[in-house]
mmCIF file of C-alpha atoms in Angstrom:
data_model
loop_
_atom_site.group_PDB
_atom_site.id
_atom_site.type_symbol
_atom_site.label_atom_id
_atom_site.label_comp_id
_atom_site.label_asym_id
_atom_site.label_seq_id
_atom_site.Cartn_x
_atom_site.Cartn_y
_atom_site.Cartn_z
ATOM 1 C CA MET I 165 -2.180 -14.005 2.032
ATOM 2 C CA THR I 166 -1.181 -12.333 -1.223
ATOM 3 C CA SER I 167 2.143 -10.506 -1.560
ATOM 4 C CA THR I 168 2.237 -6.902 -2.721
ATOM 5 C CA ARG I 169 3.489 -6.632 -6.290
ATOM 6 C CA ARG I 170 6.513 -4.346 -6.532
ATOM 7 C CA MET I 171 6.213 -1.304 -8.775
ATOM 8 C CA PRO I 172 9.055 -0.895 -11.294
ATOM 9 C CA ILE I 173 11.177 2.052 -10.197
ATOM 10 C CA GLY I 174 11.082 3.523 -13.705
ATOM 11 C CA ASP I 175 7.272 3.535 -13.613
ATOM 12 C CA ALA I 176 7.319 5.435 -10.312
ATOM 13 C CA VAL I 177 9.682 8.014 -11.797
ATOM 14 C CA ASP I 178 7.367 8.452 -14.792
ATOM 15 C CA ARG I 179 4.363 8.990 -12.514
ATOM 16 C CA LEU I 180 6.168 11.735 -10.601
ATOM 17 C CA MET I 181 7.122 13.754 -13.697
ATOM 18 C CA ARG I 182 4.843 16.301 -15.327
ATOM 19 C CA ASP I 183 6.456 16.201 -18.754
ATOM 20 C CA GLY I 184 8.743 13.182 -18.586
ATOM 21 C CA LEU I 185 12.480 13.069 -18.030
ATOM 22 C CA PRO I 186 14.980 14.767 -20.358
ATOM 23 C CA VAL I 187 17.589 12.080 -19.540
ATOM 24 C CA ARG I 188 17.576 8.300 -19.614
ATOM 25 C CA PHE I 189 16.910 6.773 -16.190
ATOM 26 C CA THR I 190 17.680 3.134 -15.467
ATOM 27 C CA ALA I 191 17.493 1.198 -12.225
ATOM 28 C CA TYR I 192 18.879 -1.971 -10.685
ATOM 29 C CA ASP I 193 15.506 -3.703 -11.093
ATOM 30 C CA GLY I 194 15.807 -3.472 -14.869
ATOM 31 C CA SER I 195 13.204 -0.732 -15.275
ATOM 32 C CA SER I 196 13.741 2.575 -17.031
ATOM 33 C CA ALA I 197 12.232 5.952 -17.830
ATOM 34 C CA GLY I 198 13.008 8.807 -20.189
ATOM 35 C CA PRO I 199 14.020 8.774 -23.860
ATOM 36 C CA PRO I 200 16.021 5.652 -24.856
ATOM 37 C CA ASP I 201 18.273 7.683 -27.153
ATOM 38 C CA ALA I 202 19.201 10.339 -24.561
ATOM 39 C CA GLU I 203 22.935 11.078 -24.495
ATOM 40 C CA ILE I 204 22.952 11.683 -20.723
ATOM 41 C CA GLY I 205 21.642 9.237 -18.181
ATOM 42 C CA LEU I 206 21.177 8.388 -14.519
ATOM 43 C CA HIS I 207 21.528 4.849 -13.194
ATOM 44 C CA LEU I 208 20.231 3.856 -9.762
ATOM 45 C CA ARG I 209 22.478 1.005 -8.684
ATOM 46 C CA THR I 210 21.190 -0.146 -5.281
ATOM 47 C CA GLU I 211 18.275 -0.399 -2.907
ATOM 48 C CA ARG I 212 20.172 1.873 -0.531
ATOM 49 C CA GLY I 213 20.102 4.534 -3.245
ATOM 50 C CA LEU I 214 16.344 4.148 -3.563
ATOM 51 C CA ALA I 215 16.006 4.561 0.196
ATOM 52 C CA HIS I 216 18.060 7.761 0.040
ATOM 53 C CA LEU I 217 15.749 9.146 -2.647
ATOM 54 C CA MET I 218 12.549 8.121 -0.850
ATOM 55 C CA THR I 219 13.523 9.376 2.606
ATOM 56 C CA ALA I 220 14.945 12.738 1.508
ATOM 57 C CA PRO I 221 13.121 13.864 -1.646
ATOM 58 C CA GLY I 222 14.867 16.659 -3.522
ATOM 59 C CA ASP I 223 18.497 17.680 -3.731
ATOM 60 C CA LEU I 224 19.490 16.145 -0.385
ATOM 61 C CA GLY I 225 18.394 12.630 -1.332
ATOM 62 C CA LEU I 226 20.023 12.919 -4.743
ATOM 63 C CA ALA I 227 23.235 14.127 -3.108
ATOM 64 C CA ARG I 228 23.235 11.223 -0.669
ATOM 65 C CA ALA I 229 22.680 8.638 -3.386
ATOM 66 C CA TYR I 230 25.269 10.237 -5.658
ATOM 67 C CA ALA I 231 27.961 10.699 -2.988
ATOM 68 C CA SER I 232 27.420 7.103 -1.813
ATOM 69 C CA GLY I 233 27.990 5.763 -5.309
ATOM 70 C CA ASP I 234 24.422 4.434 -5.431
ATOM 71 C CA LEU I 235 23.494 6.799 -8.274
ATOM 72 C CA ASP I 236 25.737 7.083 -11.324
ATOM 73 C CA VAL I 237 25.751 9.568 -14.186
ATOM 74 C CA THR I 238 26.468 8.587 -17.771
ATOM 75 C CA GLY I 239 27.309 10.775 -20.747
ATOM 76 C CA VAL I 240 28.995 13.446 -18.602
ATOM 77 C CA HIS I 241 32.161 13.386 -16.525
ATOM 78 C CA PRO I 242 31.516 13.262 -12.761
ATOM 79 C CA GLY I 243 34.064 16.032 -12.390
ATOM 80 C CA ASP I 244 31.961 18.310 -14.592
ATOM 81 C CA PRO I 245 28.259 17.318 -14.660
ATOM 82 C CA TYR I 246 27.209 20.789 -15.860
ATOM 83 C CA ASP I 247 25.294 19.575 -18.942
ATOM 84 C CA LEU I 248 23.271 17.153 -16.805
ATOM 85 C CA LEU I 249 22.300 19.853 -14.305
ATOM 86 C CA VAL I 250 21.235 22.251 -17.066
ATOM 87 C CA LEU I 251 19.020 19.562 -18.613
ATOM 88 C CA LEU I 252 17.417 18.706 -15.289
ATOM 89 C CA LYS I 253 16.880 22.352 -14.361
ATOM 90 C CA ASP I 254 15.348 23.314 -17.705
ATOM 91 C CA HIS I 255 13.248 20.248 -18.430
ATOM 92 C CA THR I 256 12.310 18.564 -15.156
ATOM 93 C CA ARG I 257 9.003 19.371 -13.498
ATOM 94 C CA PHE I 258 7.882 17.213 -10.597
ATOM 95 C CA ARG I 259 4.252 16.737 -9.728
ATOM 96 C CA VAL I 260 3.069 16.342 -6.148
ATOM 97 C CA PRO I 261 0.656 13.397 -6.076
ATOM 98 C CA PRO I 262 -2.285 13.327 -3.669
ATOM 99 C CA PRO I 263 -1.581 11.494 -0.399
ATOM 100 C CA SER I 264 -3.372 8.309 -1.473
ATOM 101 C CA GLU I 265 -1.325 8.070 -4.675
ATOM 102 C CA ALA I 266 1.899 8.940 -2.872
ATOM 103 C CA PHE I 267 1.276 6.125 -0.399
ATOM 104 C CA ALA I 268 0.476 3.718 -3.221
ATOM 105 C CA ILE I 269 3.768 4.588 -4.936
ATOM 106 C CA ALA I 270 5.712 4.183 -1.686
ATOM 107 C CA ARG I 271 4.034 0.846 -0.990
ATOM 108 C CA GLY I 272 4.715 -0.281 -4.541
ATOM 109 C CA LEU I 273 8.393 0.555 -4.204
ATOM 110 C CA GLY I 274 8.562 -1.092 -0.797
ATOM 111 C CA LEU I 275 7.808 0.523 2.545
ATOM 112 C CA THR I 276 11.090 -0.843 3.906
ATOM 113 C CA HIS I 277 12.806 1.811 1.813
ATOM 114 C CA LEU I 278 11.288 4.477 4.062
ATOM 115 C CA ARG I 279 13.886 3.647 6.694
ATOM 116 C CA PRO I 280 16.698 6.221 6.159
ATOM 117 C CA PRO I 281 20.134 4.693 5.582
ATOM 118 C CA PRO I 282 23.122 6.309 7.301
ATOM 119 C CA PRO I 283 24.167 9.393 5.314
ATOM 120 C CA PRO I 284 27.518 9.441 3.499
ATOM 121 C CA PRO I 285 30.562 10.484 5.556
ATOM 122 C CA GLN I 286 30.780 13.726 3.540
ATOM 123 C CA GLU I 287 27.494 14.950 5.063
ATOM 124 C CA HIS I 288 27.573 17.362 7.981
ATOM 125 C CA LEU I 289 25.003 17.429 10.772
ATOM 126 C CA PRO I 290 21.709 19.270 10.156
ATOM 127 C CA ARG I 291 21.506 22.796 11.526
ATOM 128 C CA TRP I 292 19.398 21.828 14.536
ATOM 129 C CA ARG I 293 21.973 19.282 15.713
ATOM 130 C CA ARG I 294 24.987 21.586 15.405
ATOM 131 C CA VAL I 295 24.077 23.292 18.670
ATOM 132 C CA VAL I 296 26.347 20.776 20.405
ATOM 133 C CA GLU I 297 29.252 22.392 18.552
ATOM 134 C CA GLY I 298 28.405 25.834 19.892
ATOM 135 C CA LEU I 299 26.189 28.694 18.855
ATOM 136 C CA ARG I 300 25.985 29.404 15.147
ATOM 137 C CA HIS I 301 29.020 31.491 14.117
ATOM 138 C CA SER I 302 30.668 31.212 17.517
ATOM 139 C CA MET I 303 34.457 30.954 17.253
ATOM 140 C CA THR I 304 34.394 27.255 18.187
ATOM 141 C CA ARG I 305 31.708 26.304 15.695
ATOM 142 C CA ASP I 306 33.165 28.450 12.903
ATOM 143 C CA ALA I 307 36.563 26.803 13.374
ATOM 144 C CA GLU I 308 34.986 23.346 13.068
ATOM 145 C CA VAL I 309 32.965 24.019 9.920
ATOM 146 C CA ILE I 310 35.805 25.902 8.197
ATOM 147 C CA ALA I 311 38.202 23.035 8.903
ATOM 148 C CA ARG I 312 35.634 20.578 7.540
ATOM 149 C CA HIS I 313 35.535 22.344 4.167
ATOM 150 C CA TYR I 314 39.048 23.694 3.716
ATOM 151 C CA ASP I 315 41.186 21.072 5.462
ATOM 152 C CA VAL I 316 40.226 18.441 2.890
ATOM 153 C CA SER I 317 43.617 18.115 1.229
ATOM 154 C CA ASN I 318 45.979 20.776 -0.072
ATOM 155 C CA ARG I 319 46.980 18.371 -2.836
ATOM 156 C CA PHE I 320 43.340 18.078 -3.912
ATOM 157 C CA TYR I 321 42.931 21.851 -4.004
ATOM 158 C CA GLU I 322 46.162 22.239 -5.981
ATOM 159 C CA ARG I 323 44.674 20.028 -8.695
ATOM 160 C CA VAL I 324 41.291 21.807 -8.763
ATOM 161 C CA LEU I 325 42.293 25.439 -8.209
ATOM 162 C CA GLY I 326 45.555 25.418 -10.122
ATOM 163 C CA PRO I 327 48.863 27.054 -9.144
ATOM 164 C CA SER I 328 47.221 30.227 -7.798
ATOM 165 C CA MET I 329 45.453 28.243 -5.029
ATOM 166 C CA ALA I 330 42.772 30.943 -5.108
ATOM 167 C CA TYR I 331 39.355 29.622 -4.061
ATOM 168 C CA THR I 332 37.412 32.766 -4.919
ATOM 169 C CA CYS I 333 35.992 34.391 -8.036
ATOM 170 C CA ALA I 334 38.603 35.308 -10.639
ATOM 171 C CA LEU I 335 38.492 38.306 -12.985
ATOM 172 C CA TYR I 336 38.786 37.540 -16.701
ATOM 173 C CA PRO I 337 40.277 40.582 -18.477
ATOM 174 C CA THR I 338 39.655 38.946 -21.873
ATOM 175 C CA ALA I 339 37.630 36.022 -23.164
ATOM 176 C CA GLU I 340 40.891 34.171 -23.844
ATOM 177 C CA ALA I 341 42.387 34.660 -20.359
ATOM 178 C CA THR I 342 43.460 31.555 -18.468
ATOM 179 C CA LEU I 343 42.362 30.831 -14.913
ATOM 180 C CA GLU I 344 45.812 31.785 -13.616
ATOM 181 C CA GLU I 345 45.761 35.090 -15.498
ATOM 182 C CA ALA I 346 42.255 35.768 -14.196
ATOM 183 C CA GLN I 347 43.179 35.070 -10.569
ATOM 184 C CA ALA I 348 46.192 37.393 -10.834
ATOM 185 C CA ALA I 349 43.922 40.039 -12.372
ATOM 186 C CA LYS I 350 41.479 39.649 -9.463
ATOM 187 C CA PHE I 351 44.166 40.181 -6.841
ATOM 188 C CA ASP I 352 45.556 43.121 -8.788
ATOM 189 C CA LEU I 353 42.136 44.762 -9.042
ATOM 190 C CA VAL I 354 41.739 44.488 -5.266
ATOM 191 C CA CYS I 355 45.179 46.031 -4.761
ATOM 192 C CA ARG I 356 44.347 48.918 -7.087
ATOM 193 C CA LYS I 357 40.970 49.532 -5.466
ATOM 194 C CA LEU I 358 42.756 49.675 -2.117
ATOM 195 C CA ALA I 359 45.355 52.069 -3.641
ATOM 196 C CA LEU I 360 48.217 50.056 -2.154
ATOM 197 C CA ARG I 361 51.697 51.578 -2.159
ATOM 198 C CA PRO I 362 55.110 50.367 -0.955
ATOM 199 C CA GLY I 363 55.510 50.505 2.802
ATOM 200 C CA GLN I 364 51.792 50.380 3.607
ATOM 201 C CA ARG I 365 50.225 47.757 5.870
ATOM 202 C CA LEU I 366 47.512 45.392 4.611
ATOM 203 C CA LEU I 367 45.330 43.025 6.635
ATOM 204 C CA ASP I 368 43.730 40.201 4.626
ATOM 205 C CA VAL I 369 41.058 38.377 6.647
ATOM 206 C CA GLY I 370 40.063 34.871 5.599
ATOM 207 C CA CYS I 371 43.258 34.793 3.545
ATOM 208 C CA GLY I 372 43.009 31.191 2.351
ATOM 209 C CA TRP I 373 46.297 29.953 0.926
ATOM 210 C CA GLY I 374 47.732 33.475 0.982
ATOM 211 C CA GLY I 375 47.235 34.508 -2.636
ATOM 212 C CA MET I 376 46.259 38.097 -1.869
ATOM 213 C CA VAL I 377 48.964 38.484 0.787
ATOM 214 C CA ARG I 378 51.687 37.262 -1.561
ATOM 215 C CA HIS I 379 50.452 39.296 -4.543
ATOM 216 C CA ALA I 380 50.276 42.513 -2.519
ATOM 217 C CA ALA I 381 53.714 41.988 -1.013
ATOM 218 C CA ARG I 382 55.367 40.939 -4.278
ATOM 219 C CA GLU I 383 53.738 43.411 -6.681
ATOM 220 C CA TYR I 384 53.059 46.421 -4.414
ATOM 221 C CA GLY I 385 55.707 46.196 -1.722
ATOM 222 C CA VAL I 386 53.259 46.316 1.191
ATOM 223 C CA ARG I 387 53.648 44.581 4.533
ATOM 224 C CA ALA I 388 50.776 42.114 4.445
ATOM 225 C CA LEU I 389 49.266 40.049 7.248
ATOM 226 C CA GLY I 390 46.789 37.288 6.418
ATOM 227 C CA VAL I 391 44.696 35.254 8.862
ATOM 228 C CA THR I 392 42.757 32.035 8.278
ATOM 229 C CA LEU I 393 40.865 29.532 10.429
ATOM 230 C CA SER I 394 42.231 26.640 8.355
ATOM 231 C CA LEU I 395 45.456 25.178 9.711
ATOM 232 C CA GLU I 396 46.260 23.440 6.414
ATOM 233 C CA GLN I 397 45.814 26.686 4.513
ATOM 234 C CA ALA I 398 48.082 28.555 6.929
ATOM 235 C CA GLN I 399 50.816 25.941 6.667
ATOM 236 C CA TRP I 400 50.659 25.901 2.859
ATOM 237 C CA ALA I 401 50.727 29.720 2.736
ATOM 238 C CA LYS I 402 53.757 29.948 5.011
ATOM 239 C CA GLU I 403 55.661 27.534 2.789
ATOM 240 C CA ALA I 404 54.676 29.528 -0.327
ATOM 241 C CA ILE I 405 55.846 32.774 1.304
ATOM 242 C CA ASP I 406 59.201 31.187 2.066
ATOM 243 C CA ARG I 407 59.540 29.748 -1.457
ATOM 244 C CA GLU I 408 58.939 33.175 -2.964
ATOM 245 C CA GLY I 409 61.313 34.948 -0.587
ATOM 246 C CA LEU I 410 58.582 37.206 0.781
ATOM 247 C CA GLY I 411 59.139 36.526 4.472
ATOM 248 C CA ASP I 412 60.209 40.108 5.189
ATOM 249 C CA LEU I 413 56.893 41.470 3.881
ATOM 250 C CA ALA I 414 54.224 38.748 4.125
ATOM 251 C CA GLU I 415 52.887 36.745 7.060
ATOM 252 C CA VAL I 416 49.984 34.304 7.460
ATOM 253 C CA ARG I 417 48.647 33.269 10.856
ATOM 254 C CA HIS I 418 46.277 30.482 11.845
ATOM 255 C CA LEU I 419 43.874 32.844 13.579
ATOM 256 C CA ASP I 420 40.255 33.965 13.748
ATOM 257 C CA TYR I 421 39.883 37.447 12.262
ATOM 258 C CA ARG I 422 38.149 38.468 15.487
ATOM 259 C CA ASP I 423 41.412 37.814 17.347
ATOM 260 C CA VAL I 424 43.416 40.309 15.276
ATOM 261 C CA LEU I 425 44.181 43.113 17.717
ATOM 262 C CA GLU I 426 46.640 45.212 15.677
ATOM 263 C CA THR I 427 45.307 48.516 14.386
ATOM 264 C CA GLY I 428 46.434 51.256 12.042
ATOM 265 C CA PHE I 429 46.303 49.224 8.822
ATOM 266 C CA ASP I 430 46.207 51.242 5.615
ATOM 267 C CA ALA I 431 43.901 48.702 4.005
ATOM 268 C CA VAL I 432 41.837 45.620 4.797
ATOM 269 C CA SER I 433 40.815 43.023 2.210
ATOM 270 C CA SER I 434 38.187 40.385 2.862
ATOM 271 C CA ILE I 435 37.890 37.974 -0.072
ATOM 272 C CA GLY I 436 35.346 35.215 0.433
ATOM 273 C CA LEU I 437 34.979 35.477 4.216
ATOM 274 C CA LEU I 438 31.640 37.236 4.698
ATOM 275 C CA GLU I 439 29.720 34.155 3.483
ATOM 276 C CA HIS I 440 30.841 32.422 6.706
ATOM 277 C CA VAL I 441 30.149 35.291 9.117
ATOM 278 C CA GLY I 442 26.357 35.206 9.390
ATOM 279 C CA VAL I 443 24.054 38.127 8.587
ATOM 280 C CA ARG I 444 23.283 38.907 12.219
ATOM 281 C CA ASN I 445 27.021 39.308 12.818
ATOM 282 C CA TYR I 446 27.552 41.879 10.046
ATOM 283 C CA PRO I 447 27.490 44.838 12.457
ATOM 284 C CA ALA I 448 30.241 43.340 14.627
ATOM 285 C CA TYR I 449 32.210 42.218 11.559
ATOM 286 C CA PHE I 450 32.282 45.629 9.902
ATOM 287 C CA ALA I 451 32.902 47.400 13.207
ATOM 288 C CA HIS I 452 35.884 45.150 13.920
ATOM 289 C CA LEU I 453 37.393 45.716 10.484
ATOM 290 C CA ARG I 454 36.744 49.465 10.707
ATOM 291 C CA ASP I 455 38.672 49.551 13.972
ATOM 292 C CA ARG I 456 41.636 47.826 12.322
ATOM 293 C CA LEU I 457 41.944 50.682 9.785
ATOM 294 C CA ARG I 458 43.679 53.997 10.232
ATOM 295 C CA PRO I 459 41.585 57.086 9.421
ATOM 296 C CA GLY I 460 41.666 57.402 5.643
ATOM 297 C CA GLY I 461 42.166 53.649 5.195
ATOM 298 C CA ARG I 462 40.187 51.487 2.767
ATOM 299 C CA LEU I 463 38.232 48.221 3.100
ATOM 300 C CA LEU I 464 37.414 45.936 0.146
ATOM 301 C CA ASN I 465 34.803 43.257 0.808
ATOM 302 C CA HIS I 466 34.487 40.569 -1.897
ATOM 303 C CA CYS I 467 31.762 37.971 -1.375
ATOM 304 C CA ILE I 468 28.983 35.909 -2.926
ATOM 305 C CA THR I 469 25.604 37.620 -2.716
ATOM 306 C CA ARG I 470 21.978 36.885 -3.518
ATOM 307 C CA ASN I 471 19.989 38.768 -6.133
ATOM 308 C CA HIS I 472 17.695 40.080 -3.381
ATOM 309 C CA ASN I 473 17.910 41.177 0.255
ATOM 310 C CA LYS I 474 15.215 38.937 1.715
ATOM 311 C CA ARG I 475 16.049 36.253 4.262
ATOM 312 C CA GLN I 476 16.703 32.906 2.613
ATOM 313 C CA GLU I 477 18.360 29.853 4.153
ATOM 314 C CA THR I 478 20.995 28.004 2.165
ATOM 315 C CA GLY I 479 19.709 24.829 0.497
ATOM 316 C CA ALA I 480 20.139 21.471 2.220
ATOM 317 C CA PHE I 481 22.846 20.172 -0.135
ATOM 318 C CA ILE I 482 25.096 23.227 0.199
ATOM 319 C CA ASP I 483 24.534 23.412 3.961
ATOM 320 C CA ARG I 484 25.198 19.720 4.643
ATOM 321 C CA TYR I 485 27.915 18.984 2.104
ATOM 322 C CA VAL I 486 29.721 22.182 1.135
ATOM 323 C CA PHE I 487 29.444 25.234 3.414
ATOM 324 C CA PRO I 488 27.844 24.356 6.766
ATOM 325 C CA ASP I 489 26.401 27.487 8.393
ATOM 326 C CA GLY I 490 27.050 29.545 5.255
ATOM 327 C CA GLU I 491 24.700 32.514 4.786
ATOM 328 C CA LEU I 492 24.147 34.778 1.793
ATOM 329 C CA THR I 493 22.243 38.000 1.348
ATOM 330 C CA GLY I 494 22.016 40.843 -1.139
ATOM 331 C CA SER I 495 24.592 43.563 -1.682
ATOM 332 C CA GLY I 496 22.142 46.131 -0.281
ATOM 333 C CA THR I 497 22.282 44.474 3.138
ATOM 334 C CA ILE I 498 26.080 44.486 3.020
ATOM 335 C CA VAL I 499 26.230 48.159 2.038
ATOM 336 C CA SER I 500 23.810 49.073 4.834
ATOM 337 C CA ALA I 501 25.825 47.149 7.434
ATOM 338 C CA ALA I 502 29.061 48.811 6.343
ATOM 339 C CA GLN I 503 27.462 52.262 6.510
ATOM 340 C CA ASP I 504 25.938 51.572 9.913
ATOM 341 C CA ALA I 505 29.417 50.649 11.162
ATOM 342 C CA GLY I 506 30.675 54.120 10.260
ATOM 343 C CA LEU I 507 32.250 53.342 6.900
ATOM 344 C CA GLU I 508 31.622 55.369 3.752
ATOM 345 C CA VAL I 509 30.805 53.102 0.821
ATOM 346 C CA GLN I 510 32.594 54.471 -2.235
ATOM 347 C CA HIS I 511 31.964 51.854 -4.912
ATOM 348 C CA THR I 512 30.237 48.527 -5.598
ATOM 349 C CA GLU I 513 30.738 46.136 -8.500
ATOM 350 C CA ASN I 514 29.042 42.899 -9.548
ATOM 351 C CA LEU I 515 31.390 40.219 -10.939
ATOM 352 C CA ARG I 516 28.726 37.525 -11.310
ATOM 353 C CA VAL I 517 29.600 36.405 -14.848
ATOM 354 C CA HIS I 518 33.260 36.061 -13.864
ATOM 355 C CA TYR I 519 32.358 33.543 -11.152
ATOM 356 C CA ALA I 520 30.472 31.373 -13.648
ATOM 357 C CA ARG I 521 33.616 31.278 -15.784
ATOM 358 C CA THR I 522 35.802 30.559 -12.728
ATOM 359 C CA LEU I 523 33.647 27.588 -11.757
ATOM 360 C CA ALA I 524 33.770 26.206 -15.296
ATOM 361 C CA ASP I 525 37.575 26.274 -15.121
ATOM 362 C CA TRP I 526 37.595 24.561 -11.705
ATOM 363 C CA ASN I 527 35.279 21.831 -13.013
ATOM 364 C CA ARG I 528 37.572 21.368 -16.007
ATOM 365 C CA ASN I 529 40.561 20.976 -13.697
ATOM 366 C CA LEU I 530 38.717 18.438 -11.564
ATOM 367 C CA ALA I 531 37.737 16.376 -14.603
ATOM 368 C CA THR I 532 41.269 16.555 -16.019
ATOM 369 C CA HIS I 533 42.850 15.406 -12.745
ATOM 370 C CA TRP I 534 39.978 13.121 -11.709
ATOM 371 C CA ASP I 535 42.001 10.007 -10.899
ATOM 372 C CA GLU I 536 44.495 11.972 -8.795
ATOM 373 C CA CYS I 537 41.704 13.783 -6.948
ATOM 374 C CA VAL I 538 39.846 10.549 -6.220
ATOM 375 C CA ALA I 539 43.053 8.956 -4.949
ATOM 376 C CA GLU I 540 43.579 11.946 -2.658
ATOM 377 C CA VAL I 541 40.114 12.443 -1.114
ATOM 378 C CA GLY I 542 37.961 9.497 -2.252
ATOM 379 C CA GLU I 543 35.363 9.299 -4.987
ATOM 380 C CA GLY I 544 32.494 10.446 -2.791
ATOM 381 C CA THR I 545 34.149 13.771 -1.939
ATOM 382 C CA ALA I 546 35.299 14.284 -5.526
ATOM 383 C CA ARG I 547 31.720 13.689 -6.733
ATOM 384 C CA VAL I 548 30.378 16.224 -4.222
ATOM 385 C CA TRP I 549 32.835 18.877 -5.408
ATOM 386 C CA GLY I 550 32.027 18.222 -9.057
ATOM 387 C CA ILE I 551 28.277 18.610 -8.650
ATOM 388 C CA TYR I 552 28.582 21.553 -6.234
ATOM 389 C CA MET I 553 30.783 23.568 -8.582
ATOM 390 C CA ALA I 554 28.713 22.742 -11.679
ATOM 391 C CA GLY I 555 25.484 23.604 -9.851
ATOM 392 C CA SER I 556 26.969 26.855 -8.606
ATOM 393 C CA ARG I 557 27.989 27.718 -12.154
ATOM 394 C CA VAL I 558 24.370 27.359 -13.252
ATOM 395 C CA GLY I 559 23.289 29.627 -10.396
ATOM 396 C CA PHE I 560 25.725 32.388 -11.351
ATOM 397 C CA GLU I 561 24.868 32.148 -15.038
ATOM 398 C CA ARG I 562 21.168 32.580 -14.270
ATOM 399 C CA ASP I 563 21.552 35.406 -11.745
ATOM 400 C CA GLU I 564 20.356 33.314 -8.828
ATOM 401 C CA VAL I 565 23.564 34.309 -7.032
ATOM 402 C CA GLU I 566 25.998 37.153 -7.631
ATOM 403 C CA LEU I 567 29.475 38.283 -6.539
ATOM 404 C CA HIS I 568 29.959 41.798 -5.238
ATOM 405 C CA HIS I 569 32.862 44.040 -4.376
ATOM 406 C CA VAL I 570 32.006 46.696 -1.805
ATOM 407 C CA LEU I 571 34.736 49.303 -1.362
ATOM 408 C CA ALA I 572 34.538 51.567 1.676
ATOM 409 C CA THR I 573 36.689 54.041 3.594
ATOM 410 C CA ARG I 574 37.154 54.914 7.239
ATOM 411 C CA ASN I 575 37.017 58.682 7.089
ATOM 412 C CA GLN I 576 38.769 61.291 9.187
ATOM 413 C CA ASP I 577 36.723 62.933 11.931
ATOM 414 C CA ASP I 578 36.199 65.937 9.635
ATOM 415 C CA GLY I 579 34.848 63.714 6.851
ATOM 416 C CA ARG I 580 37.963 63.569 4.661
ATOM 417 C CA SER I 581 38.298 60.135 3.023
ATOM 418 C CA SER I 582 41.463 60.507 0.892
ATOM 419 C CA PHE I 583 39.375 58.989 -1.899
ATOM 420 C CA PRO I 584 39.825 60.566 -5.371
ATOM 421 C CA MET I 585 37.091 62.527 -7.087
ATOM 422 C CA ARG I 586 36.590 59.543 -9.422
ATOM 423 C CA PRO I 587 37.737 55.912 -9.097
ATOM 424 C CA ASP I 588 41.338 55.743 -10.318
ATOM 425 C CA TRP I 589 41.909 52.022 -10.802
#
């Protein structure tokens, strides 16, 4: 009996590329592919990494190998692999071999590698298995997936997000603005769009670490209530409110927005929550927020959007590693849902380019504080955050995703909205 000769991994990579690799690829078997003088490289360290790539072709397999430490990057910092992702996106074209050739490649690499290894601990269950946690976007399941993403470590987020602890798109008033200045400008823009004044009541749903609540209370003198599904966020926010002496004006509760029963708010802000709600739940979401407002009150919805309004599931990497159950759609769908709930949409604005800049600053923070972040959450999680933020930056730069403000009013029964003839912010 003759043994099957193993195919060098680098040769297999070459055969699967239409125009070659733009980076240097090396593998544990000593083989390689791509230009020898490339400044950026990928190194496959283990057979387990090969099995990840063979059993989950595409971004999921790459994510598994990378998060497991079986695939390393060279020439870029793991906290900011932006340059690598741009190269791969612009210059990598895979070819789909015919079945006979695909089998020959798999056999050459070793059919034993077609047995999937256990995924890294950072990976969440696939959508079809999450039914055991409850229906998609039920309160129970939403609480679990939100905790999985946000209850990572407040210390980790402090290093990545900076002192503002704002995990949403900033607003850069000038090209020279710092991340902190841009986050303050974002909160201030929301306050001005909502026309906040001293003594008014604000509800901030999905309040995160309380940045909007504290800004509105401190700078505009409003009584602000924030709610979040993340216990760690709520605890951090309460401590920040106490440190800043805002306890008489600001409050954060560990609560689902659907459990807020108070009404008569002058304004409602929702900054980065709608991505977690689910498109089919938009009618109930906007109806609930409308009912929290007094007649004449304003709602500002800030969320990531697609550049179209067609149905599109989130990619496997984002769904399994970053935002389980997250759903995006176009701003047109959001506007329609708000109108159908009885709100008058007064203004929309696309802040896409600002989110690309925000993500670049977060990546820079992660790279700068890499050792501290790894010590806090482990290298696998830090790697996932680095590649997720850099990949998202590419998406915003290329208009694959956008960021929209939708400003709406709950009008009086006679149609009066208390909105000025022209936007006044």
